[in-house]
Tab-separated table of C-alpha atoms and ligand atoms in Angstrom:
chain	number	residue	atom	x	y	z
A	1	UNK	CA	125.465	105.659	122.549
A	2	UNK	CA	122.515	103.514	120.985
A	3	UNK	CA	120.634	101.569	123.353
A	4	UNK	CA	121.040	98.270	122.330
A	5	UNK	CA	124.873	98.600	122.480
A	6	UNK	CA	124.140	98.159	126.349
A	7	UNK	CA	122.838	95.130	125.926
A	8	UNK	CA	125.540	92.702	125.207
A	9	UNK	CA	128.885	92.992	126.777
A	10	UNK	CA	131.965	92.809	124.322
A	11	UNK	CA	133.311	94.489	121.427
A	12	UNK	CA	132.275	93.541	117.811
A	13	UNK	CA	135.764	92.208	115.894
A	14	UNK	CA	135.609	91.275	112.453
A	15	UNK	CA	137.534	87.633	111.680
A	16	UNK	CA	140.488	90.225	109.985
A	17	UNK	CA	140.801	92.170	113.271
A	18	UNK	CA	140.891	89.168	115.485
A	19	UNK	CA	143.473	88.371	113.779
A	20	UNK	CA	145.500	91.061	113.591
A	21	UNK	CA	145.316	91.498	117.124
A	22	UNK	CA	146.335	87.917	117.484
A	23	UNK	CA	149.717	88.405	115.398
A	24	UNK	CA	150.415	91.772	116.943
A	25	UNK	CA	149.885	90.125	120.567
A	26	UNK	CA	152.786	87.344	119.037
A	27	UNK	CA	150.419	85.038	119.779
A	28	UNK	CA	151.345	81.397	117.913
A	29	UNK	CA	147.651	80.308	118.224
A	30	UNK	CA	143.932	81.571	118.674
A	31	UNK	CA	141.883	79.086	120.542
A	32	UNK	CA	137.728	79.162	120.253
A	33	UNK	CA	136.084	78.089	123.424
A	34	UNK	CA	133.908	79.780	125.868
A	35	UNK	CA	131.691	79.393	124.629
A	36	UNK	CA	130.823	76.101	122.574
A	37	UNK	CA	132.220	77.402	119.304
A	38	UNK	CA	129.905	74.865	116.974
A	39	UNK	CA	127.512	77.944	117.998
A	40	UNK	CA	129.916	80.211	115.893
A	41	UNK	CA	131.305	77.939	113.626
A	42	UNK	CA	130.398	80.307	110.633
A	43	UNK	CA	132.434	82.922	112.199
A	44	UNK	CA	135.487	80.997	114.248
A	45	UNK	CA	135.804	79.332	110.136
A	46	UNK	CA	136.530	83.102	108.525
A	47	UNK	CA	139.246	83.613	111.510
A	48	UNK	CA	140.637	79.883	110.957
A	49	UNK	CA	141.491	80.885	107.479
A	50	UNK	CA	142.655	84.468	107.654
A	51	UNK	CA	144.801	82.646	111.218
A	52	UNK	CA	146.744	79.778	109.178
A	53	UNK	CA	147.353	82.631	106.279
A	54	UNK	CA	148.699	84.520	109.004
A	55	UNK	CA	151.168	81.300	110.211
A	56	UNK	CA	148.754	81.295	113.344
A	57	UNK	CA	147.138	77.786	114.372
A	58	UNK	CA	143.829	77.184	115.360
A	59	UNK	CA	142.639	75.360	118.410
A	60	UNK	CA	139.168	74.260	118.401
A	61	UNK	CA	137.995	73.040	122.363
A	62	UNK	CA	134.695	71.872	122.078
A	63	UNK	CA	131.688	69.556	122.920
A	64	UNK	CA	132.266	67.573	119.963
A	65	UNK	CA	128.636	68.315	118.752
A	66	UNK	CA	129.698	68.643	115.048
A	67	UNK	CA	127.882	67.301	111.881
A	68	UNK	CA	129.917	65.459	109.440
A	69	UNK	CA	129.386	68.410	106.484
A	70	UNK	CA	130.904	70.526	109.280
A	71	UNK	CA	134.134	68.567	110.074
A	72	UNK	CA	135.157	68.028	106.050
A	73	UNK	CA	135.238	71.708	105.723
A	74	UNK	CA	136.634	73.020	108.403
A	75	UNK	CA	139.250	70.255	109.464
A	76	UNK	CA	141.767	71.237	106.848
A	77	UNK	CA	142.265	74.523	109.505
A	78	UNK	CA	142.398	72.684	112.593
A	79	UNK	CA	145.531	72.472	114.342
A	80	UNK	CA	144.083	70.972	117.563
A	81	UNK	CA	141.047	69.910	119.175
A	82	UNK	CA	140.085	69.431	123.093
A	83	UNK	CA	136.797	67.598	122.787
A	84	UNK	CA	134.712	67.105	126.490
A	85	UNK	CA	133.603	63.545	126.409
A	86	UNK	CA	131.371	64.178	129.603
A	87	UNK	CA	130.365	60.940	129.681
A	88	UNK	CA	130.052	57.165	128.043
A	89	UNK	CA	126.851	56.574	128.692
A	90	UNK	CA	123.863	57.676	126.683
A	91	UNK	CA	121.130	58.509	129.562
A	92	UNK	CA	124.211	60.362	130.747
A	93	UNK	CA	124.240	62.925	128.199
A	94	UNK	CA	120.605	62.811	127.964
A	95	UNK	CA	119.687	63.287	131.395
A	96	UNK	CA	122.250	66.192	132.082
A	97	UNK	CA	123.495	67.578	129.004
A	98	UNK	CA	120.084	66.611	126.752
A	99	UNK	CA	122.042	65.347	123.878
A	100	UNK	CA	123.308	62.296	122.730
A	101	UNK	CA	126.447	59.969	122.853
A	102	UNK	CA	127.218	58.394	119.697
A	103	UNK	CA	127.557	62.095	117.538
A	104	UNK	CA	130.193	63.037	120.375
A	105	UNK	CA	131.913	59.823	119.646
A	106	UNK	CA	132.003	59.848	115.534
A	107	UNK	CA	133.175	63.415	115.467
A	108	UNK	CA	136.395	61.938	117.668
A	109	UNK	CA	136.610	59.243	115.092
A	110	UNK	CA	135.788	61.831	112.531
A	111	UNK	CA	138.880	64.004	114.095
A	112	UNK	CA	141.226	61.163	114.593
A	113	UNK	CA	141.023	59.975	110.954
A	114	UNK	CA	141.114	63.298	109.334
A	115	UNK	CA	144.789	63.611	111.614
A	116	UNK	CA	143.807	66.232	113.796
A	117	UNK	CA	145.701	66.568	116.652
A	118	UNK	CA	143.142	65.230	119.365
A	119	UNK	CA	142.684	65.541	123.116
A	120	UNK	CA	139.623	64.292	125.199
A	121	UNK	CA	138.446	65.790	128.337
A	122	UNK	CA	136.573	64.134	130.766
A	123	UNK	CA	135.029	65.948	134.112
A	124	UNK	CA	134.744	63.436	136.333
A	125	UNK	CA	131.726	64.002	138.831
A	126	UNK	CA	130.869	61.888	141.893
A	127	UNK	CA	127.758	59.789	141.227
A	128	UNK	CA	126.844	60.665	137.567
A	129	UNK	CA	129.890	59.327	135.489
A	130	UNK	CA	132.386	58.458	138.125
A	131	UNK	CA	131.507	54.420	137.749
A	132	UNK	CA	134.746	52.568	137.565
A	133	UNK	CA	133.477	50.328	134.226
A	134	UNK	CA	132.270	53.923	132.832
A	135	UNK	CA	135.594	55.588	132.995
A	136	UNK	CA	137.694	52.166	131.239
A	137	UNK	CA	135.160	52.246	128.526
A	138	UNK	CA	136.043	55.521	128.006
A	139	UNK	CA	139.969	55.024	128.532
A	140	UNK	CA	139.307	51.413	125.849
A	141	UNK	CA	137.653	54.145	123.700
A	142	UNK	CA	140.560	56.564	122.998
A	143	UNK	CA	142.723	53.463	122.886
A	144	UNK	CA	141.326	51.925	120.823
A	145	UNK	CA	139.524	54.300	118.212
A	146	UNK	CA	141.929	57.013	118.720
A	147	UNK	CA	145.043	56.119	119.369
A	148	UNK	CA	147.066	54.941	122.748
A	149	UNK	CA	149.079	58.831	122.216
A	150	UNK	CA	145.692	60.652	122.384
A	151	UNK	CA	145.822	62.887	125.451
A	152	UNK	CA	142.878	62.244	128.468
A	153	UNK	CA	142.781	64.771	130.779
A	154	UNK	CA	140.278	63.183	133.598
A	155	UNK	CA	139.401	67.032	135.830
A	156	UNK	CA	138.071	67.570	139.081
A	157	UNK	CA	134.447	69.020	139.735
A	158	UNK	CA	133.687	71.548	141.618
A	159	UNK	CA	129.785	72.270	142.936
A	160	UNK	CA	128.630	74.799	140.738
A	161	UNK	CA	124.687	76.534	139.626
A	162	UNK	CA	122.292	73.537	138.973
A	163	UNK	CA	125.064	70.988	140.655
A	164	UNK	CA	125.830	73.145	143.627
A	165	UNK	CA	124.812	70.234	146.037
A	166	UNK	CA	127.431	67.477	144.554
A	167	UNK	CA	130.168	67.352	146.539
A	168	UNK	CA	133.693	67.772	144.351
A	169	UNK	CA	135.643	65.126	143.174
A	170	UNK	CA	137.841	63.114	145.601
A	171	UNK	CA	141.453	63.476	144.440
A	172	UNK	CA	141.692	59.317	144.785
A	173	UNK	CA	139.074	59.215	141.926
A	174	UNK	CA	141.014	61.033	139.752
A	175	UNK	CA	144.268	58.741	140.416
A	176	UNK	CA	141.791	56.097	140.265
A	177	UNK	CA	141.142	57.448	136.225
A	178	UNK	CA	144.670	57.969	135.888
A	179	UNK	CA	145.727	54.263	136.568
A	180	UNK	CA	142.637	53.123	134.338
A	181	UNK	CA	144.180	54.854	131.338
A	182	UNK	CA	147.097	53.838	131.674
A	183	UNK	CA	145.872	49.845	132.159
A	184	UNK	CA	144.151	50.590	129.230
A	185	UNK	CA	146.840	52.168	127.204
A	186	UNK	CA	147.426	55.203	127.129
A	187	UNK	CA	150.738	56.868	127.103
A	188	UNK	CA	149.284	60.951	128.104
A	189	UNK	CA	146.709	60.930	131.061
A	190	UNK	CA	146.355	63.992	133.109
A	191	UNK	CA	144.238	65.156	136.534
A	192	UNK	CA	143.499	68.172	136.129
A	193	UNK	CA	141.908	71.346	138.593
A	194	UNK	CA	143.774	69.624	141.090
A	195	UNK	CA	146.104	72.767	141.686
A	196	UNK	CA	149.213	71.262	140.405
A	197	UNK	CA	149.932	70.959	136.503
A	198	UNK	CA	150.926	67.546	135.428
A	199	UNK	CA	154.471	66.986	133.216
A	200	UNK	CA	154.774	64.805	130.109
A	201	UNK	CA	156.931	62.072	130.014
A	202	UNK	CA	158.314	60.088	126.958
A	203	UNK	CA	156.029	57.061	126.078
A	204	UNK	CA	158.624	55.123	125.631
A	205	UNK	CA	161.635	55.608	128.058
A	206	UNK	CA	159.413	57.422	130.288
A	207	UNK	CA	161.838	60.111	131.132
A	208	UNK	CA	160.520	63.582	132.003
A	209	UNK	CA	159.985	65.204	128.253
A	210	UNK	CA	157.780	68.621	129.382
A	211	UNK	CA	157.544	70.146	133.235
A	212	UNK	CA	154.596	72.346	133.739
A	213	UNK	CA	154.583	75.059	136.636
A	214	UNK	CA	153.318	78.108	137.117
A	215	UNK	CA	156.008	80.044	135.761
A	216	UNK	CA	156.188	78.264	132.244
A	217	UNK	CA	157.485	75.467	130.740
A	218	UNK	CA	160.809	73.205	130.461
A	219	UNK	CA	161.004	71.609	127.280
A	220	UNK	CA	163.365	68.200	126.810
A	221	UNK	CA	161.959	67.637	123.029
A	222	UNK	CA	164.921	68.397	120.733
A	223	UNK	CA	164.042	70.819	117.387
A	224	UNK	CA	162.951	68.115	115.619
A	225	UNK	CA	160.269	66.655	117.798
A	226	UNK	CA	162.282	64.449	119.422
A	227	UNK	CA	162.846	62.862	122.835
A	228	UNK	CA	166.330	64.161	123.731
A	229	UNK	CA	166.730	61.231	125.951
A	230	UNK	CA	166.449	58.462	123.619
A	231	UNK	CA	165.303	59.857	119.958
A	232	UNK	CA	161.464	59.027	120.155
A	233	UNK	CA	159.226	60.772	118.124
A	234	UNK	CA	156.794	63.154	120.238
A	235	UNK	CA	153.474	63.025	119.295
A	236	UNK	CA	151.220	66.371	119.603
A	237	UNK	CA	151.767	69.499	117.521
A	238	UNK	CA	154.472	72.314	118.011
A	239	UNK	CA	156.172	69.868	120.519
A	240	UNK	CA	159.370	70.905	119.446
A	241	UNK	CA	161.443	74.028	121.943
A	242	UNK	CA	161.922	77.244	120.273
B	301	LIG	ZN1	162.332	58.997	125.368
């Protein structure tokens, strides 16, 4: 075996393999994360295409660290996107991600007015972004710019490499986040790595729409998208039960 074949782990799949894999695996969607896929947009944007040809969507879950040339291409593909606001304040993301705010924030815009379905994930960490006024800017954010339907899922740190001496998240601070999206708004807010999955309910007769376990899901959306309790439209993509 050449030598250098040693030196990164993985298999090399061409965009046309990945997806044929994907469609004889029955899988209904190929997300790119893990890592930041902006690093391989060129390549996740050949398996987008060949994917929606193939009646596969595409799930983009990402930093949000897109240029505007980028997003007009590539958002006719996009399905869904999980962007990681990791914080609203700019020293924030320059002192521990060294990057800026405001490009994070007009690629959501970007993604909300192209009609992407749109998520935003926010790791909340004790002492760096964990400020109560912090986390309703960002709730008045997605509100407001995005839409009161857009999805926050508000997660739980956990000490890890350069961070290992910050103590995890409190679970109150993540109820804490909970109740500020909702005060601000929004109809979907989740806490997440908390070690139970969190249900959808309707936003408008709050009834139990989608209950989340380990073993799968239960699905109260009628086949066309619908509340089955009182006839609202769902918002999110391929809501609907099989
Ligand atoms: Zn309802």
């Amino acid at each position: 075996m050449p030598r250098e074949q040693h030196l990164i782990l993985g298999n090399e799949l061409s965009p046309a393999e990945i997806v044929s894999s994907a469609v004889s695996s029955s899988c209904r969607s190929i997300a790119y994360t893990y890592t930041e896929p902006t690093i391989f947009f060129e390549y996740s944007y050949d398996i987008a295409r060949l994917a929606r040809n193939a009646g596969i969507a595409n799930i983009y879950v990402s930093n949000g660290y897109m240029s505007a040339e980028m997003l007009e291409l590539f958002h006719p593909w996009l399905d869904a996107v999980n962007i990681d606001l990791k914080a609203f304040r700019d020293a924030t993301y320059r002192k521990h991600v060294g990057a800026r705010l405001q490009p994070v924030l007009d690629s959501l815009k970007r993604l909300s007015d192209y009609g992407v379905w749109l998520e935003v994930t926010t790791l909340v960490i004790p002492g760096v972004n964990d400020d109560i006024r912090e986390l309703q800017d960002v709730a008045e954010f997605i509100a407001t710019e995005l839409g009161p339907a857009t999805p926050w899922h508000v997660s739980r740190f956990f000490p890890q490499y350069k961070m290992a001496q910050t103590l995890p998240t409190p679970p109150e601070t993540l109820h804490q986040a909970e109740e500020i999206g909702r005060k601000a708004g929004l109809k979907h807010v989740y806490t997440g790595n908390l070690g139970a999955e969190t249900d959808t309910s309707c936003a408008v007769c709050d009834k139990l729409l989608i209950r989340r376990n380990r073993f799968g899901i239960s699905n109260w959306v009628d086949k066309r998208g619908r509340c089955s309790h009182c006839g609202t439209r769902v918002a999110g993509v391929g809501m609907a039960s099989e």
